[in-house]
mmCIF file of C-alpha atoms and ligand atoms in Angstrom:
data_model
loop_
_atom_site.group_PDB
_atom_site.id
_atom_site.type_symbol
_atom_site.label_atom_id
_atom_site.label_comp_id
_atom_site.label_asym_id
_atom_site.label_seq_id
_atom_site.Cartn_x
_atom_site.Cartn_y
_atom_site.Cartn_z
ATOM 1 C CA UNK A 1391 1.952 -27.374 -0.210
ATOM 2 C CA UNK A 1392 2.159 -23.871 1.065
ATOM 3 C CA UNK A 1393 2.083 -21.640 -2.084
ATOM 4 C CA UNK A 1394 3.444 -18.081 -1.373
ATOM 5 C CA UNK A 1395 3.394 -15.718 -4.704
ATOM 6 C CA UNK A 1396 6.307 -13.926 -5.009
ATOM 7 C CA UNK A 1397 5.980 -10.064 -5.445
ATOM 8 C CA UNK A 1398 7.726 -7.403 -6.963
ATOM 9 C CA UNK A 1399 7.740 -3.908 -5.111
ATOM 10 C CA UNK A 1400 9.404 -0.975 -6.129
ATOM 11 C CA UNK A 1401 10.212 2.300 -3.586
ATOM 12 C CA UNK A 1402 10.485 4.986 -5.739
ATOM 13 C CA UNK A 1403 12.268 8.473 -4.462
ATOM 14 C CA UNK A 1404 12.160 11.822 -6.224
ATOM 15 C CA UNK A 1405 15.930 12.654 -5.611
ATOM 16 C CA UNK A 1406 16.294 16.249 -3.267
ATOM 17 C CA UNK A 1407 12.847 17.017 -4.350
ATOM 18 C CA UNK A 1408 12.390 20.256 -3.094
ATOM 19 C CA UNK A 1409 15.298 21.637 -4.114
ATOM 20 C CA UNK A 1410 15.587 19.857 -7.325
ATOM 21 C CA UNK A 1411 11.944 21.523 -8.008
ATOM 22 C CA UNK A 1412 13.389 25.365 -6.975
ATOM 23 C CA UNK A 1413 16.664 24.069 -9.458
ATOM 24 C CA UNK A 1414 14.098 23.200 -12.420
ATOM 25 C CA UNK A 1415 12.542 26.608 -12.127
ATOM 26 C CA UNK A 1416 15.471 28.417 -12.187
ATOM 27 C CA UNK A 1417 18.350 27.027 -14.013
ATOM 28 C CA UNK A 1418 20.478 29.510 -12.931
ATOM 29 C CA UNK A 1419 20.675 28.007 -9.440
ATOM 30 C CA UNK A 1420 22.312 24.713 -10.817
ATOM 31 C CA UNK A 1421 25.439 23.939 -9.306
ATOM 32 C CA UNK A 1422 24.902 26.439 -6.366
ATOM 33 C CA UNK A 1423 23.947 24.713 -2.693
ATOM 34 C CA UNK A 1424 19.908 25.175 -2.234
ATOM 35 C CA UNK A 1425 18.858 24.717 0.601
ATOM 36 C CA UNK A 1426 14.472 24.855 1.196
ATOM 37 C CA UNK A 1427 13.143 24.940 4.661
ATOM 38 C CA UNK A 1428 11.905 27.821 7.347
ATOM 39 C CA UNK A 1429 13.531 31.146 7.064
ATOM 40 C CA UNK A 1430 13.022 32.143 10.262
ATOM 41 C CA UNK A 1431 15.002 32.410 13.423
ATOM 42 C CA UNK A 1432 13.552 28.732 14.227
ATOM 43 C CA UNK A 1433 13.495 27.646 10.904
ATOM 44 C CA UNK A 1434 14.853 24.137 9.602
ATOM 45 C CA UNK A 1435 15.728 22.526 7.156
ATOM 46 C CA UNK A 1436 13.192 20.780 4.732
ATOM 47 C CA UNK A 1437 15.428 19.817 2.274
ATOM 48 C CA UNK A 1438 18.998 19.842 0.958
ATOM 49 C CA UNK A 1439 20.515 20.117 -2.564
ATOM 50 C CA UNK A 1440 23.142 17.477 -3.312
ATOM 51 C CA UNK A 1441 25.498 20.235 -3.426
ATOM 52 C CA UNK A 1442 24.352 21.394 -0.016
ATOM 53 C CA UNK A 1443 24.498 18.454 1.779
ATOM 54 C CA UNK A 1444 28.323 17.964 1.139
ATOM 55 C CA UNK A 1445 28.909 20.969 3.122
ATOM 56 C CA UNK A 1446 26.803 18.814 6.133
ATOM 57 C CA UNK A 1447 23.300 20.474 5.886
ATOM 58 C CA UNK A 1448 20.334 18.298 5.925
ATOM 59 C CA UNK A 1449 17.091 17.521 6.507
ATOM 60 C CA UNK A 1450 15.317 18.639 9.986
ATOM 61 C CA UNK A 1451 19.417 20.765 10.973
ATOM 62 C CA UNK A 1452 18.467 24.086 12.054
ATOM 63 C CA UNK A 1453 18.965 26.953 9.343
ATOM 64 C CA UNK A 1454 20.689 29.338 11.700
ATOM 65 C CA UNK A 1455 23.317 25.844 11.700
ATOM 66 C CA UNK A 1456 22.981 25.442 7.973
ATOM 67 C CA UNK A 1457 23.939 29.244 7.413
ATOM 68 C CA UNK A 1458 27.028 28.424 9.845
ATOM 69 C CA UNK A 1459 28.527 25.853 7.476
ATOM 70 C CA UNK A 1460 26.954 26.808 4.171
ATOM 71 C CA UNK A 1461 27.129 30.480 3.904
ATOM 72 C CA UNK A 1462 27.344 30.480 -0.038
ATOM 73 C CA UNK A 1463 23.886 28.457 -0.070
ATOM 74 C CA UNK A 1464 21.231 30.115 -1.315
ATOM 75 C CA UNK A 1465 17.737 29.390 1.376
ATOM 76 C CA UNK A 1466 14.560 29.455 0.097
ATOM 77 C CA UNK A 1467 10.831 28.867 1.641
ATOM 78 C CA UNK A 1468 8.994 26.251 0.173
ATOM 79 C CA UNK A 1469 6.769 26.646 -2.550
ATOM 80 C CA UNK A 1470 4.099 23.645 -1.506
ATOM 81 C CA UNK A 1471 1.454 24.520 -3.740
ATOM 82 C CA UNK A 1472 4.528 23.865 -7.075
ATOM 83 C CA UNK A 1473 5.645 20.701 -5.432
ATOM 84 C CA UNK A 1474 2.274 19.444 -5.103
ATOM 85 C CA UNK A 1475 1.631 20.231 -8.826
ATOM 86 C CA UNK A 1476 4.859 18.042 -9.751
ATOM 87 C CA UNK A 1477 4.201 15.657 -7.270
ATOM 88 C CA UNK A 1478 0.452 14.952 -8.927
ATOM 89 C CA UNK A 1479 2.446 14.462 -12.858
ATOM 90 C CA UNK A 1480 4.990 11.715 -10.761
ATOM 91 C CA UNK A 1481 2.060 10.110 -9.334
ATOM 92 C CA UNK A 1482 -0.097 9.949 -12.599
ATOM 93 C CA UNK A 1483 2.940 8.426 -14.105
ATOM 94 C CA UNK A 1484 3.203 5.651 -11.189
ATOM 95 C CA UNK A 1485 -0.280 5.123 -11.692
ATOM 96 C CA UNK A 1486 -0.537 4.262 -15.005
ATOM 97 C CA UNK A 1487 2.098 1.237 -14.496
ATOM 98 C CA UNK A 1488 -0.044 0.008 -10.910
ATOM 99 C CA UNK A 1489 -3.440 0.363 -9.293
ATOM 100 C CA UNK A 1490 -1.407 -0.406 -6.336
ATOM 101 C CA UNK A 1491 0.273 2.728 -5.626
ATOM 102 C CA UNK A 1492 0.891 4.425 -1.783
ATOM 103 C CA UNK A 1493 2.316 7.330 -1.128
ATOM 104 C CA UNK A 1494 4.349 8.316 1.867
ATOM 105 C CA UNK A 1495 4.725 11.759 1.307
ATOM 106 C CA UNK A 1496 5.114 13.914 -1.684
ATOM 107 C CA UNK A 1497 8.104 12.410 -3.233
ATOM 108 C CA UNK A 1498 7.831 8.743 -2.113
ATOM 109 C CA UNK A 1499 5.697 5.809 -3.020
ATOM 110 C CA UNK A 1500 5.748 1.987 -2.685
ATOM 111 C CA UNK A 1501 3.977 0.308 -5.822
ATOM 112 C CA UNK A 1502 3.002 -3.166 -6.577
ATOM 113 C CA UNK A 1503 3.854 -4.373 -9.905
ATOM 114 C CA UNK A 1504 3.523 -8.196 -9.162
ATOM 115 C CA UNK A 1505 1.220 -8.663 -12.149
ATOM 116 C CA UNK A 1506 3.312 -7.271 -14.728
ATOM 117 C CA UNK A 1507 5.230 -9.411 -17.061
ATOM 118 C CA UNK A 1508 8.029 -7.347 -17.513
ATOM 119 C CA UNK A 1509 10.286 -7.464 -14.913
ATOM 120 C CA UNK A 1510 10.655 -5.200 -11.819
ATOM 121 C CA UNK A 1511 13.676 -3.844 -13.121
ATOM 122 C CA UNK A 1512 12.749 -3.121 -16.639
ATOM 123 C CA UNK A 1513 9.543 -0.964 -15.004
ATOM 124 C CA UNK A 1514 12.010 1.006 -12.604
ATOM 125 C CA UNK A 1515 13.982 1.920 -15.507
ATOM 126 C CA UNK A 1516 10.891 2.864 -17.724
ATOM 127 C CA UNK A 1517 9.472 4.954 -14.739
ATOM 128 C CA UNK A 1518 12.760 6.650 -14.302
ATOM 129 C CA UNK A 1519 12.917 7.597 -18.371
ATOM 130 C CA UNK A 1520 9.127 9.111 -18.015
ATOM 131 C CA UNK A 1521 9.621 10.926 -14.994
ATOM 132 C CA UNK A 1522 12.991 12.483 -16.166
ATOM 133 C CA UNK A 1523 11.187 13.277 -19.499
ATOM 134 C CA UNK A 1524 7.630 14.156 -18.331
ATOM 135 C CA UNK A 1525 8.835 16.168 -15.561
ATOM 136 C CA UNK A 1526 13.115 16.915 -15.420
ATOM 137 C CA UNK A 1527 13.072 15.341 -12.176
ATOM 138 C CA UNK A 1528 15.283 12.862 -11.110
ATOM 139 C CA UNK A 1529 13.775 9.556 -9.171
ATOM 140 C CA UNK A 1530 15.789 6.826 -7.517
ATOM 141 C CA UNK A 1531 14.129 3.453 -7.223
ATOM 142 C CA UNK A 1532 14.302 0.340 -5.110
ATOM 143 C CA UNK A 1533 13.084 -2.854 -6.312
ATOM 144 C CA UNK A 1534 12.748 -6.551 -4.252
ATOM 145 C CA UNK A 1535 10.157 -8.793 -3.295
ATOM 146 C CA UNK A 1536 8.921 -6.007 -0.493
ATOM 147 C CA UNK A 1537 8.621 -3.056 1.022
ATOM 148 C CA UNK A 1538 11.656 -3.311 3.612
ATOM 149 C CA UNK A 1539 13.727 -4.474 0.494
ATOM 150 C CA UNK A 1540 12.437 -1.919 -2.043
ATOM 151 C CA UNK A 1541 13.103 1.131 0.825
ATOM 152 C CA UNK A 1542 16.464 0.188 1.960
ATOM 153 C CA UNK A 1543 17.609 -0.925 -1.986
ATOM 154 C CA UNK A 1544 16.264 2.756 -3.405
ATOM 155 C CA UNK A 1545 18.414 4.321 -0.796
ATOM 156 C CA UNK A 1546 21.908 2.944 -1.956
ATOM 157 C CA UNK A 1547 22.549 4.493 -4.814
ATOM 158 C CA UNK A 1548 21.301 8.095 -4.881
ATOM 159 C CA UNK A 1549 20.892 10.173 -6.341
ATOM 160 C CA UNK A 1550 19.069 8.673 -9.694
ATOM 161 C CA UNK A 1551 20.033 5.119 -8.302
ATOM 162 C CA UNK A 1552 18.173 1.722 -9.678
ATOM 163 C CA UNK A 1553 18.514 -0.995 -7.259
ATOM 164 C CA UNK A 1554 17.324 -4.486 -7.202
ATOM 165 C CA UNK A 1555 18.016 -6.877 -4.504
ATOM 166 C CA UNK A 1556 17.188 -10.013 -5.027
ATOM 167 C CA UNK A 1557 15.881 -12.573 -2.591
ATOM 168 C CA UNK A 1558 18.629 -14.879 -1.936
ATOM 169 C CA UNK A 1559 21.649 -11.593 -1.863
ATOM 170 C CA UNK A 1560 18.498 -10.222 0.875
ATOM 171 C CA UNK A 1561 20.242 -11.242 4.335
ATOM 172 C CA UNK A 1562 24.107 -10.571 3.232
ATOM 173 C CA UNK A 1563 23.284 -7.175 2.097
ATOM 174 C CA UNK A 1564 21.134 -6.622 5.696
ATOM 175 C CA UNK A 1565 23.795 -8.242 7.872
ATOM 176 C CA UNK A 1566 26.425 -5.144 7.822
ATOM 177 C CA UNK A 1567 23.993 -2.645 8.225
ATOM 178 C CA UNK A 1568 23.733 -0.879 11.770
ATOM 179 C CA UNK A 1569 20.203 -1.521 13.835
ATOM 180 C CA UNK A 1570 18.929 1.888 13.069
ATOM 181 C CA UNK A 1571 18.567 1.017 9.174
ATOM 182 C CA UNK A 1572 15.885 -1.405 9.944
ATOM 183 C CA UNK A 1573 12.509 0.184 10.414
ATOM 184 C CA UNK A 1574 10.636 1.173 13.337
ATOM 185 C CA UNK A 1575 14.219 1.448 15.225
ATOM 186 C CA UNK A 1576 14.490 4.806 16.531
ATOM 187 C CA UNK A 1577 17.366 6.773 18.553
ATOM 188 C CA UNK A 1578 16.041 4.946 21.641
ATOM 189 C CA UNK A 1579 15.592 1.447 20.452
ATOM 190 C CA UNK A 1580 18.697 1.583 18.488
ATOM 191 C CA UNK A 1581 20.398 2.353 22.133
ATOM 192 C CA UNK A 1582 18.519 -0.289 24.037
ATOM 193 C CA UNK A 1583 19.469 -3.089 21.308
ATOM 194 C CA UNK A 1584 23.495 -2.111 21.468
ATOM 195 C CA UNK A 1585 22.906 -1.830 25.134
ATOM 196 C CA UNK A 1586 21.483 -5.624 24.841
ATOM 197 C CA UNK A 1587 24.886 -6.250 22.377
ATOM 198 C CA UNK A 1588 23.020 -5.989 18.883
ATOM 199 C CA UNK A 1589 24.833 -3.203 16.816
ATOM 200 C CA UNK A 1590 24.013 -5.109 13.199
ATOM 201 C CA UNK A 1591 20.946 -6.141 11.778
ATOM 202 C CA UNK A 1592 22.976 -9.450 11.238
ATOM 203 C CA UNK A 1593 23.077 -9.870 14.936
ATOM 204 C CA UNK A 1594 19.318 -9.321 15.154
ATOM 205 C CA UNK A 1595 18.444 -11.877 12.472
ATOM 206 C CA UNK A 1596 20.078 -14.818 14.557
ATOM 207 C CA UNK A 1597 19.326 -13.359 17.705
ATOM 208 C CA UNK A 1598 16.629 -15.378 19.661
ATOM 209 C CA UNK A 1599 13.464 -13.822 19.271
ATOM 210 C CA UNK A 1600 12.588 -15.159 23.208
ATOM 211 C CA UNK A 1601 15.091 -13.079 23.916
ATOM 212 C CA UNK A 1602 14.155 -9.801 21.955
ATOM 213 C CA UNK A 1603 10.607 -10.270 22.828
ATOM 214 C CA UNK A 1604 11.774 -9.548 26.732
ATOM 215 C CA UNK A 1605 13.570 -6.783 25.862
ATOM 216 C CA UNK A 1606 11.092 -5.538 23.379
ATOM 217 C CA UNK A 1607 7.726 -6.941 23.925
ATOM 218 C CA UNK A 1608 5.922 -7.695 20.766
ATOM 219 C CA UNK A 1609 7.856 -4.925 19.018
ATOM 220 C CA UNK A 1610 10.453 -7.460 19.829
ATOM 221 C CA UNK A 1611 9.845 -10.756 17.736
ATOM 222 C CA UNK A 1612 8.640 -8.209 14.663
ATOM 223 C CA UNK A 1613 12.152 -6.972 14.530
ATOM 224 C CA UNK A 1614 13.548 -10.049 14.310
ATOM 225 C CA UNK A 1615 11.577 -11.034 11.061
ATOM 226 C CA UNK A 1616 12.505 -7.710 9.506
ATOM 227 C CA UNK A 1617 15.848 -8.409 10.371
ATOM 228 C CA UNK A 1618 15.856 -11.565 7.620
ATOM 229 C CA UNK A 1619 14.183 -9.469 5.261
ATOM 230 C CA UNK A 1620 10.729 -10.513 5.966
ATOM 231 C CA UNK A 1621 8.074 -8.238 5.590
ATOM 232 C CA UNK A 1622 4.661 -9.267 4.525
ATOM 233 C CA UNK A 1623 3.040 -5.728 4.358
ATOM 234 C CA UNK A 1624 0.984 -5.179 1.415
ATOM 235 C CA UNK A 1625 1.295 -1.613 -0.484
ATOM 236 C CA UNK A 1626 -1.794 -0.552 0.223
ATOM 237 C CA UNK A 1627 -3.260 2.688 -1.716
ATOM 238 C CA UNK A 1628 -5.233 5.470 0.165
ATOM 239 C CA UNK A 1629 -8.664 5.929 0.380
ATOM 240 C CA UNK A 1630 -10.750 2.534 0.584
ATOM 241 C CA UNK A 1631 -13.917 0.978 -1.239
ATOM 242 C CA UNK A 1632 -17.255 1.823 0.256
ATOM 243 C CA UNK A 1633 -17.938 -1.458 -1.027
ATOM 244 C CA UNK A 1634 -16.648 -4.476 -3.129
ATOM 245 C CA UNK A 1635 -19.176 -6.517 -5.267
ATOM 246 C CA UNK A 1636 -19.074 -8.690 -8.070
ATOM 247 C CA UNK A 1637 -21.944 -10.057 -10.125
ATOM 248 C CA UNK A 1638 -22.796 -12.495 -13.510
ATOM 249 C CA UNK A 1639 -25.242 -12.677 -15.876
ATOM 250 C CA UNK A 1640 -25.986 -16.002 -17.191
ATOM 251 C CA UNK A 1641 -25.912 -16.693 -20.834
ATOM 252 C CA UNK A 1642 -28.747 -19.486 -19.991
ATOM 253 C CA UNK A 1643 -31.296 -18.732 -17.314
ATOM 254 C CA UNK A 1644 -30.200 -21.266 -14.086
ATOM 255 C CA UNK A 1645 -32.801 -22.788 -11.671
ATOM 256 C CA UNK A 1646 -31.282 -23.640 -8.528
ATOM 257 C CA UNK A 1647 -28.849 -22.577 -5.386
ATOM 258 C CA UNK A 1648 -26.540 -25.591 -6.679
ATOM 259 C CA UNK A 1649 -26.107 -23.780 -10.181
ATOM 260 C CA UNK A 1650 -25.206 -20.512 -8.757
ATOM 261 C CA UNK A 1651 -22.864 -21.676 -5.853
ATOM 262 C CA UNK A 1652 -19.813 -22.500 -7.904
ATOM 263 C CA UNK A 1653 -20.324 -18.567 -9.544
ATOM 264 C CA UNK A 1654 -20.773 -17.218 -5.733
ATOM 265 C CA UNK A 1655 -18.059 -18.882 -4.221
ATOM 266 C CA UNK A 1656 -15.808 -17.096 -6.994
ATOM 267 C CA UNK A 1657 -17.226 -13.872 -6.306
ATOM 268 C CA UNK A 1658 -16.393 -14.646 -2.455
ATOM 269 C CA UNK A 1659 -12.988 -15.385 -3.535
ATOM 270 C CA UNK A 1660 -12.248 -12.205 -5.300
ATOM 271 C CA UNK A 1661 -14.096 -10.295 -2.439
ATOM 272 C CA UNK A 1662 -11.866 -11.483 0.681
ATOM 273 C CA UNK A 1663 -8.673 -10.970 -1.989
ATOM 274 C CA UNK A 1664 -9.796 -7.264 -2.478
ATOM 275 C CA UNK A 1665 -10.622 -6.926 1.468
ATOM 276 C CA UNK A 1666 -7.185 -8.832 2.683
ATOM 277 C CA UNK A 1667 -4.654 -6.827 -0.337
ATOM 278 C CA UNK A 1668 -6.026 -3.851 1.805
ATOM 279 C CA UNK A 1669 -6.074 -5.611 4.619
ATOM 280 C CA UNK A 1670 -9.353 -4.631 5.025
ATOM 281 C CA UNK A 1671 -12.583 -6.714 6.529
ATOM 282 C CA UNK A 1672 -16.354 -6.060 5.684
ATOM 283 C CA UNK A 1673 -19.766 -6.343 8.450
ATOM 284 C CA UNK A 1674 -22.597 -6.193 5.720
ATOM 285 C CA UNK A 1675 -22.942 -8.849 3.004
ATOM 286 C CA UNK A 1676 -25.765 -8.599 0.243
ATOM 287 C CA UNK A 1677 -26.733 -11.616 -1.917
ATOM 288 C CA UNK A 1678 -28.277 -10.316 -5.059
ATOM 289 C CA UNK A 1679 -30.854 -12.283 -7.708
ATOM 290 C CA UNK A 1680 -32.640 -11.649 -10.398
ATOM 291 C CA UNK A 1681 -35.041 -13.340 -12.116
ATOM 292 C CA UNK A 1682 -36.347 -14.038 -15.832
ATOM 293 C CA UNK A 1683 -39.024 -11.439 -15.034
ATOM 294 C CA UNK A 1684 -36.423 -8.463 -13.868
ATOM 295 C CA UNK A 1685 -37.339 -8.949 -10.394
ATOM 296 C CA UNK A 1686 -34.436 -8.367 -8.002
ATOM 297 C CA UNK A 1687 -34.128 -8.714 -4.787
ATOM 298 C CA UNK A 1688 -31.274 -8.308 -2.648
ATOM 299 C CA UNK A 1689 -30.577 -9.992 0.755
ATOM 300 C CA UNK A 1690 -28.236 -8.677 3.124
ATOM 301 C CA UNK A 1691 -26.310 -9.848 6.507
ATOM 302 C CA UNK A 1692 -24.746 -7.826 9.052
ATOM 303 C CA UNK A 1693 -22.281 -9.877 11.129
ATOM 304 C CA UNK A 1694 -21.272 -9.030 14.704
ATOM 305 C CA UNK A 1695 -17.669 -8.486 13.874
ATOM 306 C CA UNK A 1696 -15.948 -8.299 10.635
ATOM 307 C CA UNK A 1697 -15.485 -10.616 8.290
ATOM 308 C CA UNK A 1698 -13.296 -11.509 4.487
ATOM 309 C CA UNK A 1699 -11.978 -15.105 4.363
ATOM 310 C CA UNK A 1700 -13.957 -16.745 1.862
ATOM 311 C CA UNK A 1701 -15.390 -19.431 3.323
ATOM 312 C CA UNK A 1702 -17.511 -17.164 5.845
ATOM 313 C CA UNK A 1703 -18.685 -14.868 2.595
ATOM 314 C CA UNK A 1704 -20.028 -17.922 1.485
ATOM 315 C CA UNK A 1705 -21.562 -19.142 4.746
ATOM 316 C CA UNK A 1706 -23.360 -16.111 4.755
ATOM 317 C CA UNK A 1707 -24.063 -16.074 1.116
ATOM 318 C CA UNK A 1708 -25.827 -19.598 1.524
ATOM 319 C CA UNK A 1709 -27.981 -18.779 4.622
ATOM 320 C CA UNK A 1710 -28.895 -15.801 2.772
ATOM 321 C CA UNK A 1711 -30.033 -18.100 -0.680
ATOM 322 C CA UNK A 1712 -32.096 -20.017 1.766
ATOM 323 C CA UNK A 1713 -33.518 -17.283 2.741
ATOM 324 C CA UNK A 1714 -34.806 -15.819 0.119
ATOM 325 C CA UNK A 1715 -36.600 -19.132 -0.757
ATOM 326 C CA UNK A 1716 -35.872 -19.372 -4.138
ATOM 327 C CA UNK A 1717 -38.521 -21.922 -5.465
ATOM 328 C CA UNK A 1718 -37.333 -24.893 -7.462
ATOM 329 C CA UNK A 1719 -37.371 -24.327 -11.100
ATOM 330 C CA UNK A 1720 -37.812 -20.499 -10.668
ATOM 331 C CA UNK A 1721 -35.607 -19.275 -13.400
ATOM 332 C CA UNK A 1722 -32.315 -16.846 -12.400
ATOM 333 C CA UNK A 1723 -30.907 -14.221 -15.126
ATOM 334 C CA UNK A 1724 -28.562 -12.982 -11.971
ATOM 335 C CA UNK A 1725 -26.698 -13.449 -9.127
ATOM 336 C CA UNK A 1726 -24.110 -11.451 -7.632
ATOM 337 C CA UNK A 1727 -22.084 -10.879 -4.298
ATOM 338 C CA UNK A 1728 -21.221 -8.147 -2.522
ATOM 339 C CA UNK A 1729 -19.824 -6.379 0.841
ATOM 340 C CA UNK A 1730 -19.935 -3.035 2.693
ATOM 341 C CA UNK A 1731 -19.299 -1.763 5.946
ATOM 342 C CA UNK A 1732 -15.300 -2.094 5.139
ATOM 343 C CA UNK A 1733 -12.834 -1.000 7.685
ATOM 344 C CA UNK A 1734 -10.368 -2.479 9.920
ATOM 345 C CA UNK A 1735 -11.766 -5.087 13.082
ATOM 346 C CA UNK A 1736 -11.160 -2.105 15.518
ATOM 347 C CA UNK A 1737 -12.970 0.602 13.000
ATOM 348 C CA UNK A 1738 -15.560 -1.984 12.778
ATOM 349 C CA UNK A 1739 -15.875 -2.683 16.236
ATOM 350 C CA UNK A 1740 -16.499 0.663 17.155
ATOM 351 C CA UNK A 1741 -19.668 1.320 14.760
ATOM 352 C CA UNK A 1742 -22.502 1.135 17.235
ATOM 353 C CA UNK A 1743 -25.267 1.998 14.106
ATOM 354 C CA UNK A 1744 -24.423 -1.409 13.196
ATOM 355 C CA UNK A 1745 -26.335 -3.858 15.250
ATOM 356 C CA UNK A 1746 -25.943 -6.976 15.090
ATOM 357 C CA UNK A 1747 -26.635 -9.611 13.623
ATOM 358 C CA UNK A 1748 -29.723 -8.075 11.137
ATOM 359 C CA UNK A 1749 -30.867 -9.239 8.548
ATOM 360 C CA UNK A 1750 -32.541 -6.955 5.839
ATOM 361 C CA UNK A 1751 -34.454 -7.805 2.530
ATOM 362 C CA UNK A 1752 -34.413 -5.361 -0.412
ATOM 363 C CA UNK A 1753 -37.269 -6.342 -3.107
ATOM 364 C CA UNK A 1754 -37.413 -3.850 -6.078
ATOM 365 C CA UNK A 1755 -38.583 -4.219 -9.835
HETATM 366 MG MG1 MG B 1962 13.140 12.018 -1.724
#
C-alpha cells in the first residue's frame, strides 16, 4: 500500500506590513490612510493601510493615482532597514516552532509543522499571540495540508485571519474561485483559459488535462492538479547543506560489512530524506570507518550525475566497503555515511571540476 504522510503547512502573512510598521512607530497615525511606496513623480505604491485601501489604493497603483483618490492619506518612503529589523523578530519566532521555515519576502513564510503534535491550528493561533505580543504586529495565517491550501486559506480572512481548510472542504472551497486565484496564472493565462471556456478553478479541475496540455503545454497538466488542490511542493528553507552525514559509534566493537550494513542503510535513509525534503541530490559519497586502533579512513565516490534515493547511497556505500578491504575479524569502533556535492541535477550537471566517476581514499590517524 501506497503510504502518503499527511502534512500540515501554515502561510503566515504580516497584515499591511509596511504600513502597520510606520503605524507602530507612530501611534498617532492610527486610523489615518498610510500609504508607503516611492514619492516620486514615478513612484508606486508598496503598500497600503487597511484604511487606505478602502479608498482603492494598493499595492504596485501609481502614487500620483493614489494621491487622486486618497488625498487625506498620509505617503511615506519606506524605511527597509526597520522592516527588516521586525521582519528578523517574526522570523525568529517562526523558527522556534519549525526548522522548516521559507520565506517569500519580508512578511511571508510557508512553514512545515508536520511533526508537531499539536495541531496546525492550535500553532497558528500560538504564533499569532507571540507575534502580536513580541512585536504589535498583526499576522494572518493559512493552514492545510499544503502550500496552495495554506496561501489561498491565509488570504480569506484578513486582516488577522486564522484559516484552516481541511482536506475533504479542499475542492468546494477552490471550485468558485476565478482562474487567476490559482498560482502561476497570470493576466495572460487567465485570458487564454476563459478564451478556451475555463473562468473557475472548478472548471479546470474536471477539465481534461489532454486538453489543457494543448493549450498549455506542460504548464498545462500542472494546472490541472493545482486545480484539485494538489500540490506536492515541499517548504523548503534557504540556504542548503554543504553536506549531509550521519555516523554511529558502536557500544561493542563489530567485525564485518554484514554488521555495519543494517546501521548504513539507515544512515542512507535519513540522507536521501534530507536531500529529497529539499529536493536536493548529492555527486560525492564518503564511507567512513574507524577502527579499535583510531585509524580512520574515509572512502569516497563521485557519481556521474546526481544521486539521493537510498538504494543507490547504499550501492555506493557497499562498493566503497569492498573497497577498502576491510579484513575479516578486523575490529570497527565506527562507521558513518555521508554526501556532498548537493545541488539540483542541472546545478550538478554543470560542475565540470567534478569528473567523473573518481574514486578517492582518505587515510588519517
Ligand atoms: Mg503581507
Amino acid at each position: 500500500m501506497a503510504w502518503v504522510m499527511s502534512r500540515t503547512i501554515l502561510h503566515l502573512d504580516l497584515d499591511a506590513f509596511y504600513p502597520s510598521v510606520e503605524l507602530l512607530d507612530d501611534p498617532r497615525l492610527a486610523g489615518t490612510p498610510v500609504i508607503v511606496g516611492g514619492l516620486g513623480s514615478r513612484g508606486v505604491v508598496a503598500s497600503a493601510s487597511y484604511e487606505a485601501r478602502a479608498f482603492g489604493v494598493h499595492s504596485a497603483l501609481p502614487m500620483a493615482v493614489a494621491r487622486r483618490r486618497c488625498p487625506e492619506g498620509i505617503y511615506l518612503q519606506p524605511r527597509f532597514e526597520r522592516y527588516r529589523e521586525l521582519s528578523r523578530q517574526v522570523f525568529s519566532i517562526y523558527r522556534s516552532w519549525s526548522e522548516l521555515v521559507e520565506p517569500l519576502s519580508l512578511d511571508e513564510a510557508y512553514l512545515d509543522v508536520s511533526h508537531h503534535t499539536a495541531s496546525g491550528l492550535q500553532i497558528a493561533r500560538r504564533i499569532k499571540q507571540q507575534v502580536r505580543e513580541r512585536t504589535g504586529l498583526t499576522v494572518s495565517a493559512g493552514v492545510a495540508h499544503n502550500k496552495l491550501l495554506a496561501k489561498l486559506a491565509s488570504d480569506m480572512d484578513k486582516p488577522d485571519g486564522l484559516t484552516w481548510i481541511r482536506e475533504r472542504e479542499a475542492a468546494a472551497i477552490l471550485a468558485p474561485l476565478p482562474v487567476e486565484r490559482l498560482r502561476g496564472v497570470g493576466p495572460s493565462t487567465a485570458q487564454r483559459l476563459r478564451d478556451a471556456g475555463y473562468t473557475s478553478i472548478g472548471e479546470l479541475a474536471t477539465a481534461d488535462s489532454d486538453a489543457l496540455g494543448r493549450l498549455l503545454g506542460k504548464h498545462g497538466t500542472r494546472m490541472v492538479e493545482l486545480a484539485r488542490g494538489e500540490d506536492q511542493r515541499e517548504v523548503s528553507p534557504p540556504g542548503r547543506p554543504k553536506s549531509i552525514s550521519a555516523e554511529t559509534t558502536f557500544d561493542k566493537d563489530i567485525y564485518s560489512w554484514a554488521e555495519a550494513a543494517p546501521h548504513v542503510r539507515s544512515f542512507a535513509e535519513r540522507i536521501a530524506a534530507g536531500l529529497e525534503r529539499r529536493d536536493l541530490f548529492a555527486r560525492t559519497v564518503t564511507l567512513k570507518v574507524r577502527f579499535r586502533d583510531f585509524r580512520t579512513i574515509t572512502r569516497s565516490y563521485t557519481a556521474a550525475e546526481g544521486v539521493r534515493s537510498p538504494e543507490q547511497l547504499l550501492a555506493i556505500a557497499r562498493e566503497l566497503a569492498r573497497r577498502v578491504g576491510l579484513r575479516r575479524g578486523q575490529a570497527m569502533r565506527l562507521v558513518g555515511l555521508g554526501v556532498h556535492n548537493i545541488g539540483s541535477p542541472e546545478e550538478l550537471q554543470a560542475r565540470p571540476d567534478l569528473r567523473a566517476p573518481q574514486l578517492r581514499l582518505f587515510e588519517h590517524d
